[in-house]
Coordinates of C-alpha atoms and ligand atoms in Angstrom, one line a residue:
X1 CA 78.7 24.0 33.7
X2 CA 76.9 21.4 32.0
X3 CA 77.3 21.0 28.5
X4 CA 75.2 19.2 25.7
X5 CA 76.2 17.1 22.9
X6 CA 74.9 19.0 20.6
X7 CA 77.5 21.8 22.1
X8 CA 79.8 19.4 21.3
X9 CA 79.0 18.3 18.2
X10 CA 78.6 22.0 17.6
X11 CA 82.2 23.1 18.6
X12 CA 83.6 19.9 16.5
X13 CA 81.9 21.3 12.9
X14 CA 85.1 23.6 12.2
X15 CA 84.1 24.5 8.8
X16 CA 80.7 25.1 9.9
X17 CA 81.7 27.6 12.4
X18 CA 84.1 29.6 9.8
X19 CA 81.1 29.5 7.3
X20 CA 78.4 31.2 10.0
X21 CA 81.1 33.9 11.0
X22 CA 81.8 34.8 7.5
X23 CA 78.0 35.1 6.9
X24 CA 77.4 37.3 9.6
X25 CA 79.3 39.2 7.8
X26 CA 78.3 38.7 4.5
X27 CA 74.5 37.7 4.6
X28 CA 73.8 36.2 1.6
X29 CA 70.6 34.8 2.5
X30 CA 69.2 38.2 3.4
X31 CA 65.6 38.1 3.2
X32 CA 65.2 34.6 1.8
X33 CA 63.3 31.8 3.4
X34 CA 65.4 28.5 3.3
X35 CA 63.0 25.2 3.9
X36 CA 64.7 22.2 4.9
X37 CA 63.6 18.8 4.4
X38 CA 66.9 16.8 6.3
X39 CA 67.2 14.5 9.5
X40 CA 67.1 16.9 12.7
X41 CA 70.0 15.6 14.4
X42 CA 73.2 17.7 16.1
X43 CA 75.0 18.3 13.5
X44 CA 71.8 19.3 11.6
X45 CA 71.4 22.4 14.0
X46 CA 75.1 23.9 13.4
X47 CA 73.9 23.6 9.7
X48 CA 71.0 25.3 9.9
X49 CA 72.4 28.2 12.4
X50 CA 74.7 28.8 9.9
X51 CA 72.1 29.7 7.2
X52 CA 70.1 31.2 9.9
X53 CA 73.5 33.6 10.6
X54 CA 73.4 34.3 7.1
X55 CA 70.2 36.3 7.2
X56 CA 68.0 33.4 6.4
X57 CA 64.5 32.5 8.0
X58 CA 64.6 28.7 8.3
X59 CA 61.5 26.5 8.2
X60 CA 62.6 22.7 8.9
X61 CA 61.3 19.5 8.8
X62 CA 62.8 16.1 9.6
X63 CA 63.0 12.5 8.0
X64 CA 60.9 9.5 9.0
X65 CA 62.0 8.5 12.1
X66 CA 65.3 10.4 12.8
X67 CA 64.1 13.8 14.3
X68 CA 65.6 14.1 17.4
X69 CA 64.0 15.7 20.2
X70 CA 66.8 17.7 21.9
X71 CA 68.1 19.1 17.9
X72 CA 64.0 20.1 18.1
X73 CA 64.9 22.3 21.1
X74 CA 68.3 24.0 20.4
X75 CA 66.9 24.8 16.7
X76 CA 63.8 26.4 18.1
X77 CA 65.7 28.4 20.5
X78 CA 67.9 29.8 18.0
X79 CA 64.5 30.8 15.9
X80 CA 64.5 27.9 13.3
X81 CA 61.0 27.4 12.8
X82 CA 60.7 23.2 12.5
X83 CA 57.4 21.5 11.5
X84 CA 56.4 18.3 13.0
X85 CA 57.4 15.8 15.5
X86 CA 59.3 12.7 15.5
X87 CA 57.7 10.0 13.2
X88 CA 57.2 6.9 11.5
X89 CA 53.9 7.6 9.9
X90 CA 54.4 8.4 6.1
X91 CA 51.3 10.2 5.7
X92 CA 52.0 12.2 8.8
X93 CA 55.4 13.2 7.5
X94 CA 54.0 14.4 3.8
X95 CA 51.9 16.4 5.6
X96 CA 55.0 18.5 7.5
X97 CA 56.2 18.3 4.3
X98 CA 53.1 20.0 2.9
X99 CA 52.4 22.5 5.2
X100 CA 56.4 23.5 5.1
X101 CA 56.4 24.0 1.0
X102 CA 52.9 26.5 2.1
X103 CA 55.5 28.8 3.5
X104 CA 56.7 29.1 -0.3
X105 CA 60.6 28.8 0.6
X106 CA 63.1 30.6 -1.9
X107 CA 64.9 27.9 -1.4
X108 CA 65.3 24.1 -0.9
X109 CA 67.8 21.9 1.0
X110 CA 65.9 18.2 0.4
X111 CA 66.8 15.1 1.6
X112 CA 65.5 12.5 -0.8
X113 CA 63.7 14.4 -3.3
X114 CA 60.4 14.5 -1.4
X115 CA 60.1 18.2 -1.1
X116 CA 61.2 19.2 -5.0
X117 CA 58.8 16.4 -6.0
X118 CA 56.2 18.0 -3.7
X119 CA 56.4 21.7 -5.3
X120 CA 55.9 19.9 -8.4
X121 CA 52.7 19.1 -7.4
X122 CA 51.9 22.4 -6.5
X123 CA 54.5 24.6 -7.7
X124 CA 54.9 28.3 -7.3
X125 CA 56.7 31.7 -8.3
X126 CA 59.7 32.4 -6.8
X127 CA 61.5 29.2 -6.4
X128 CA 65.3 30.2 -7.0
X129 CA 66.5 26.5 -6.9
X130 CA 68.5 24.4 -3.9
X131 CA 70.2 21.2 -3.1
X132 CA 69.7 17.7 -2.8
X133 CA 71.6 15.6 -0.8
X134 CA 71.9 12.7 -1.4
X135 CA 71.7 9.5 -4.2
X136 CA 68.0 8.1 -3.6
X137 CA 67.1 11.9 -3.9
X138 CA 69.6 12.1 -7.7
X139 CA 67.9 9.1 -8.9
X140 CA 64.0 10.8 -7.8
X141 CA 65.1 14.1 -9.5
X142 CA 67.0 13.4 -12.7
X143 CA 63.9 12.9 -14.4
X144 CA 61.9 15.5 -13.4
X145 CA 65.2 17.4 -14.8
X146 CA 63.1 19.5 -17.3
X147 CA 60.1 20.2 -15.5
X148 CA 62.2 21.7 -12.4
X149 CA 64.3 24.0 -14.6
X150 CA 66.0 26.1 -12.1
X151 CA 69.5 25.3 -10.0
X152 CA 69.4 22.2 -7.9
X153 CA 73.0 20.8 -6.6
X154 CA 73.3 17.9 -6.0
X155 CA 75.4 17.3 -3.1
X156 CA 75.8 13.5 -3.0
X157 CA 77.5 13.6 -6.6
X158 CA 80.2 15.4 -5.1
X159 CA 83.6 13.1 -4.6
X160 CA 84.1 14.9 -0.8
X161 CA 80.7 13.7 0.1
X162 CA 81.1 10.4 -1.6
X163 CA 84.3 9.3 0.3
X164 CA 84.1 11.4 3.3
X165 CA 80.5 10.1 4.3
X166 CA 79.0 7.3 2.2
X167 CA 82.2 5.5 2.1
X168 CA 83.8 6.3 5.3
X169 CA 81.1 7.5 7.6
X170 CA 78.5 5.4 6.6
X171 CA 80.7 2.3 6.8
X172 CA 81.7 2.9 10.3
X173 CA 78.4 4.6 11.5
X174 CA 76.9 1.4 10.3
X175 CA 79.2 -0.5 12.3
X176 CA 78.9 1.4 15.8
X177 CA 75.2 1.6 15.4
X178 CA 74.6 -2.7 14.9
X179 CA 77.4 -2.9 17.6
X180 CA 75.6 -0.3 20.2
X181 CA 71.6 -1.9 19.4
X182 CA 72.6 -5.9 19.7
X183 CA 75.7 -5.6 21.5
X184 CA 76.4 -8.6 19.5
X185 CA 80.3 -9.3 18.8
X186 CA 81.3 -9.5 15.0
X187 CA 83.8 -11.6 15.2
X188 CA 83.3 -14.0 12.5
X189 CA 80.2 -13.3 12.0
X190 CA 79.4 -14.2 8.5
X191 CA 77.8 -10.4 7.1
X192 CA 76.3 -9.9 3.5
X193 CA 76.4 -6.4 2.3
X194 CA 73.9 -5.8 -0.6
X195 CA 74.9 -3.0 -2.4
X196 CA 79.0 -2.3 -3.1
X197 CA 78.6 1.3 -4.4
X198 CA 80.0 3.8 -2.1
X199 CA 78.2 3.5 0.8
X200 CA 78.3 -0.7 0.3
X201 CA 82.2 -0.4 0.0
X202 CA 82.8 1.3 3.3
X203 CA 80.1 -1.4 4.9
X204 CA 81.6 -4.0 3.7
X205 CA 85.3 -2.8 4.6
X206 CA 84.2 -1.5 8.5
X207 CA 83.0 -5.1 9.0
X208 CA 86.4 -7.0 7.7
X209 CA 88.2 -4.5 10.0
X210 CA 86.1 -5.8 12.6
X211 CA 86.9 -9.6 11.8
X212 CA 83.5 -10.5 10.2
X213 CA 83.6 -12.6 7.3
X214 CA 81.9 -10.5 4.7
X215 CA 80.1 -11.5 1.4
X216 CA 78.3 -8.9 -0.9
X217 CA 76.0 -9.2 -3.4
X218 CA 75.6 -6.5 -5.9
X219 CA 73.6 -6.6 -9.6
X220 CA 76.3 -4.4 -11.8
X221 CA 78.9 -7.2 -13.0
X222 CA 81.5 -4.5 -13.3
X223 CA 81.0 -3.2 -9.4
X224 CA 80.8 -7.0 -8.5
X225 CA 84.3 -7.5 -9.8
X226 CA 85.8 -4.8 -7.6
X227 CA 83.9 -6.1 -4.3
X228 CA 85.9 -9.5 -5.8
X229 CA 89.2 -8.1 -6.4
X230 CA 88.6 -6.3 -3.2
X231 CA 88.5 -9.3 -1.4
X232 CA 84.9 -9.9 -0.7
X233 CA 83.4 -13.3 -1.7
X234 CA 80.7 -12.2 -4.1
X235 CA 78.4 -15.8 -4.2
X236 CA 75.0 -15.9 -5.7
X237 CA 72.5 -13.9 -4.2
X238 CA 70.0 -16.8 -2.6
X239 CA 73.8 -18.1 -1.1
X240 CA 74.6 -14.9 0.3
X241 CA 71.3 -14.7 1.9
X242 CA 71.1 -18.4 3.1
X243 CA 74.8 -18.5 4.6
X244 CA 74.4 -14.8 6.6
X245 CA 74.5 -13.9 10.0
X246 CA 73.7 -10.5 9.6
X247 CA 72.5 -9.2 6.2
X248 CA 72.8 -5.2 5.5
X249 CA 71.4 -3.3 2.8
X250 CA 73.0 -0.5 1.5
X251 CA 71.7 -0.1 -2.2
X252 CA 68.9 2.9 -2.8
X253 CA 66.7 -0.4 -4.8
X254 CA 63.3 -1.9 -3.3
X255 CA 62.2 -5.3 -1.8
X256 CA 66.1 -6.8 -1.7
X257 CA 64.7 -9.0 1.9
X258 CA 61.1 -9.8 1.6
X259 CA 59.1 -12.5 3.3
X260 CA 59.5 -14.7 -0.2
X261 CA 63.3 -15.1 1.6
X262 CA 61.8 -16.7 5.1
X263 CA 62.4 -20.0 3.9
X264 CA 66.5 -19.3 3.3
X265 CA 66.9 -17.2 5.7
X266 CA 69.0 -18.6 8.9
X267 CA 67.7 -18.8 12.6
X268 CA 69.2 -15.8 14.4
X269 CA 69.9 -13.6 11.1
X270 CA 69.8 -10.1 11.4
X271 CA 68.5 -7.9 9.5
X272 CA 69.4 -4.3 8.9
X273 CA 69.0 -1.7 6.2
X274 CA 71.3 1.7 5.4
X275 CA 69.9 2.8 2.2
X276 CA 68.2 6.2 2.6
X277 CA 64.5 5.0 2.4
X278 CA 62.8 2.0 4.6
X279 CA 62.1 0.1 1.3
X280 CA 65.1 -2.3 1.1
X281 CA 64.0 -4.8 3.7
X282 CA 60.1 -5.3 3.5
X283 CA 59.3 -5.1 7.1
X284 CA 55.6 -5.0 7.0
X285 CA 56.1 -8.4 4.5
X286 CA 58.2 -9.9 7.1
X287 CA 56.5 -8.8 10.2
X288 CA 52.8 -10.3 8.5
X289 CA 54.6 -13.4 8.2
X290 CA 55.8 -14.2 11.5
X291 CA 53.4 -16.2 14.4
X292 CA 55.1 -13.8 16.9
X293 CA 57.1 -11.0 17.2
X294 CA 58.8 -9.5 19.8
X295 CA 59.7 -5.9 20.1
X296 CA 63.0 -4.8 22.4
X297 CA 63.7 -0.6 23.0
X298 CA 66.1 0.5 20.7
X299 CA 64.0 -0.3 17.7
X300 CA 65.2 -4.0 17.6
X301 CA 62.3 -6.8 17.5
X302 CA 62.3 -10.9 17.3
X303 CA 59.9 -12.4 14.7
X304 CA 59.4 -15.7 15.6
X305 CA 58.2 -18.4 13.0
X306 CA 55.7 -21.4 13.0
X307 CA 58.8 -23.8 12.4
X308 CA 61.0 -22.0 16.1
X309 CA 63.5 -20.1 14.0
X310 CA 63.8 -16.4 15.0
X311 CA 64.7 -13.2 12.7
X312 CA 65.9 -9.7 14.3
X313 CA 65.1 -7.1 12.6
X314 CA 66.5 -3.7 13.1
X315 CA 64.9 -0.6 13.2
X316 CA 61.8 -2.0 10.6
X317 CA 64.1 -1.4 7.9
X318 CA 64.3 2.0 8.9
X319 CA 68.4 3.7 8.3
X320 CA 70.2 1.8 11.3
X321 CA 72.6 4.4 11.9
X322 CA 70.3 7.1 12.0
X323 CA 66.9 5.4 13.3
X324 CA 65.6 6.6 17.2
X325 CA 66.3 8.8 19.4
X326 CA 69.8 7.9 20.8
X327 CA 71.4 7.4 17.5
X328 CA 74.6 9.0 16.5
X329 CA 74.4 9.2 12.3
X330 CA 77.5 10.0 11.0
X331 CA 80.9 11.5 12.2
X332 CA 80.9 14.8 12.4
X333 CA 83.8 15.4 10.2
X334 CA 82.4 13.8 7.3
X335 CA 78.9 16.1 7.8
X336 CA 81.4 19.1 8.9
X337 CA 82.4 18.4 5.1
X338 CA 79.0 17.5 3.5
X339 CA 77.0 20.4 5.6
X340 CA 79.8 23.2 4.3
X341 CA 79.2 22.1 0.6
X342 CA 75.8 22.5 1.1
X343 CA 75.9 25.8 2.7
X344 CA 78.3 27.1 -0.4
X345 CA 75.9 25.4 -2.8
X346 CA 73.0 27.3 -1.6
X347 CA 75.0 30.2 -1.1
X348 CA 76.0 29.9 -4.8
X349 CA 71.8 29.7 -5.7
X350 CA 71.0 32.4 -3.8
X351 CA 73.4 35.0 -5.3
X352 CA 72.5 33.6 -8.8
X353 CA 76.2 32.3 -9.5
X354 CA 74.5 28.9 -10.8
X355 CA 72.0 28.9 -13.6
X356 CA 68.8 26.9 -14.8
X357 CA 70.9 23.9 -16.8
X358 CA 72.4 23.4 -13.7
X359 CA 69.0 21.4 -12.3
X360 CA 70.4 18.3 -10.6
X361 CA 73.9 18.7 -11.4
X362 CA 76.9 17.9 -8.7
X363 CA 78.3 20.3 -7.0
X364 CA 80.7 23.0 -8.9
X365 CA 84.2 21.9 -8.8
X366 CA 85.3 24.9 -7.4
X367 CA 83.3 24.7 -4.1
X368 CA 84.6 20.8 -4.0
X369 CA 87.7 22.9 -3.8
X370 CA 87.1 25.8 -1.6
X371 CA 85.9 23.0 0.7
X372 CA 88.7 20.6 0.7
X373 CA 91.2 23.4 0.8
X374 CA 89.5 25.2 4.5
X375 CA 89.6 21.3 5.9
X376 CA 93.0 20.9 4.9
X377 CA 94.5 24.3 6.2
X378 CA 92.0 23.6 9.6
X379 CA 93.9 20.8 10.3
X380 CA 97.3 21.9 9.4
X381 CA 97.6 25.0 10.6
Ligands
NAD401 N1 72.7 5.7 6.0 C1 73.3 6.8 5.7 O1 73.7 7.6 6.5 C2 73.4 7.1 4.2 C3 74.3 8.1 3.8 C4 74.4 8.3 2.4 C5 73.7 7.6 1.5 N2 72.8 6.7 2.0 C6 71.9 5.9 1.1 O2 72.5 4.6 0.8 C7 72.1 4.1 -0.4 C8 73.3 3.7 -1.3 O3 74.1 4.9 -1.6 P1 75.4 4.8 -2.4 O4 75.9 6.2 -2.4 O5 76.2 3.6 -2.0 O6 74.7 4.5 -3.9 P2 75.5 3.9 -5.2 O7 74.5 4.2 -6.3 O8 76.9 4.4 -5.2 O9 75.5 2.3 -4.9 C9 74.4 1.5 -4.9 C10 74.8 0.1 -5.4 O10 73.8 -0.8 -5.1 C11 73.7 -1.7 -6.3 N3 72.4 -2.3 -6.4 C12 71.2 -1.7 -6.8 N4 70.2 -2.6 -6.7 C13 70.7 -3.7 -6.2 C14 70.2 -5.0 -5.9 N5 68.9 -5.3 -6.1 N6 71.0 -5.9 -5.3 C15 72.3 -5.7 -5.1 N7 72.9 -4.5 -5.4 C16 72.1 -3.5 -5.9 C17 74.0 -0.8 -7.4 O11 74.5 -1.5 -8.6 C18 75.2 0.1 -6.9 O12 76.5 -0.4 -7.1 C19 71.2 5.2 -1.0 O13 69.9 4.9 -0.7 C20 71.7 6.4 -0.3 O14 70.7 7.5 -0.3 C21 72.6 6.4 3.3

């Protein structure tokens, strides 16, 4: 018998598969619509049958650029309703996100903020709250704190999520995903991380464990000192950028690469963003600017300048470990650990165990433990 990998990746989300037996049991989500607004990717699917085991109906929609056809499939045959198809096109995609908030879901799992931001615009009754997932979506939220006024978790602020994924799995996604589009060897390759916060920190590390010499440039002082007593040069920014092989961003920001960098930047630099939206490396800026530019599969393309020097850019600044169709995002461990948080979270909402001052707050300590205790006794018992 043939088997898929999102079987696989199915059978490998332990936690998952405790959480959807217990809420066959349990249904907490009975008669509630859950909309989802996260990348459609394997493990995506064992965290959405799990809700959809819970007594849930599930409406989903993807992520720019990430939805992957075959997680498409296996969620439609297990009655997930999923809006849209795989794409770039901003507009496009805020109009799956439209036509999913129509369908008036009790609640939310976002991805970015898009979809709390949305109802906003339109809101109505009935809203009992959701989660956010991660820190581009915090930063979009916290302000519209007030004006939400219902339970949103934030599952990012959790430390589980921060270590397990940002730091760890992002770090080595990163890695295996620059490694599998260029095929290019690290080995002392010169890399500049921008951004040391979690996510920058487990960049930076996968790429000294894989004998690249790594700079990183980061704004907060305080953060810069611990990239510096962590062993990473920390030079100006215009030297980081000037001196790099490869430059990453990993930061949440805007406009760190633009085309007013061209001039510094080396022949044969590449370029590649990990922060959540493709905002960090101005690709269009870049792109306008070259004479030429020459597009590979894989999402990889040359631009070729007047004076001969050549810039790769990955995936138009699109998330590298989780842009087109063959990519592999992060372990599935570390979204074994995010995915149950977020299915205790809303869990949590939907039985009204969290109230309104609890609108983009972390996750309760007590599912942070519930969590880390059913990993733990997983893998030692
Ligand atoms: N690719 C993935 O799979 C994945 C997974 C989780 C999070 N993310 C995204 O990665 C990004 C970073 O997440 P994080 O958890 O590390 O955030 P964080 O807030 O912990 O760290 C971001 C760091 O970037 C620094 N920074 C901000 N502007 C900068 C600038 N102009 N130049 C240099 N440094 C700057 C900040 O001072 C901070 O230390 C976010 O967009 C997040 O949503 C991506």
């Amino acid at each position: 018998m043939t088997a898929t990998r999102i079987d696989w990746t199915r059978e490998h989300c332990r936690l998952l598969h405790r959480i959807r037996e217990e809420f066959a049991r349990t249904r907490p989500f009975e008669g509630r619509t859950i909309g989802t607004g996260i990348h459609i990717e394997a493990k995506t699917v064992a965290l959405l049958t799990t809700l959809r085991a819970g007594g849930a109906a599930v409406v989903a929609t993807g992520n720019l650029n990430s939805t992957q056809p075959e997680a498409v499939e296996a969620l439609r045959a297990e009655g997930v309703t999923v809006i849209g198809e795989p794409t770039k096109d901003e507009h496009e995609h805020r109009g799956y996100q439209r036509q999913l908030l129509a369908t008036r879901p009790d609640l939310i799992l976002d991805n970015g903020g898009d979809l709390f931001a949305q109802y906003l615009d339109d809101p109505y009754p009935g809203l009992l709250g959701g989660t956010e997932e991660t820190t581009s979506g915090r930063m979009r939220l916290a302000p519209l704190r007030d004006k939400l006024n219902r339970p949103i978790l934030v599952i990012n602020d959790s430390p589980i999520k921060q270590f397990a994924e940002n730091q760890h799995a992002v770090g080595q996604s990163t890695l295996e995903s620059l490694l599998r589009l260029t095929n290019r060897a690290t080995n002392g390759l010169r890399v500049t991380v921008f951004g040391y916060g979690a996510c920058g920190r487990g960049v930076a590390d996968n790429f000294r464990g894989a004998h690249a010499k790594v700079s990183v440039v980061e704004v907060d002082p305080v953060t810069r000192l611990r990239a510096h007593l962590d062993g990473f040069d920390t030079p100006s920014r215009d030297q980081a950028v000037a001196t790099a092989d490869v430059i990453i961003t990993v930061t949440g920001a805007r406009d760190l690469i633009t085309a007013d960098d061209l001039p510094l930047l080396r022949d044969g630099v590449i370029l590649a963003n990990a922060g959540h939206f493709p905002v960090e490396i101005d690709a269009d800026g870049l792109l306008a600017a070259a004479d030429a530019v020459r597009e590979y599969q894989d999402d990889l393309a040359t631009l070729e300048l007047a004076d001969g020097r050549r810039i790769h850019l990955v995936a138009r600044g699109h998330m590298v470990n989780l842009a087109g169709p063959r990519a592999l995002g992060n372990s599935i461990e570390s979204m074994d650990l995010g995915f149950a948080l977020q299915a205790r979270c809303l869990e949590a909402v939907a039985l009204g165990q969290v109230d309104a001052a609890s609108s983009v707050v972390p996750v309760p300590a007590a599912i942070d433990a519930q969590v880390a205790n059913a990993y733990l006794a997983d893998r030692y018992q």
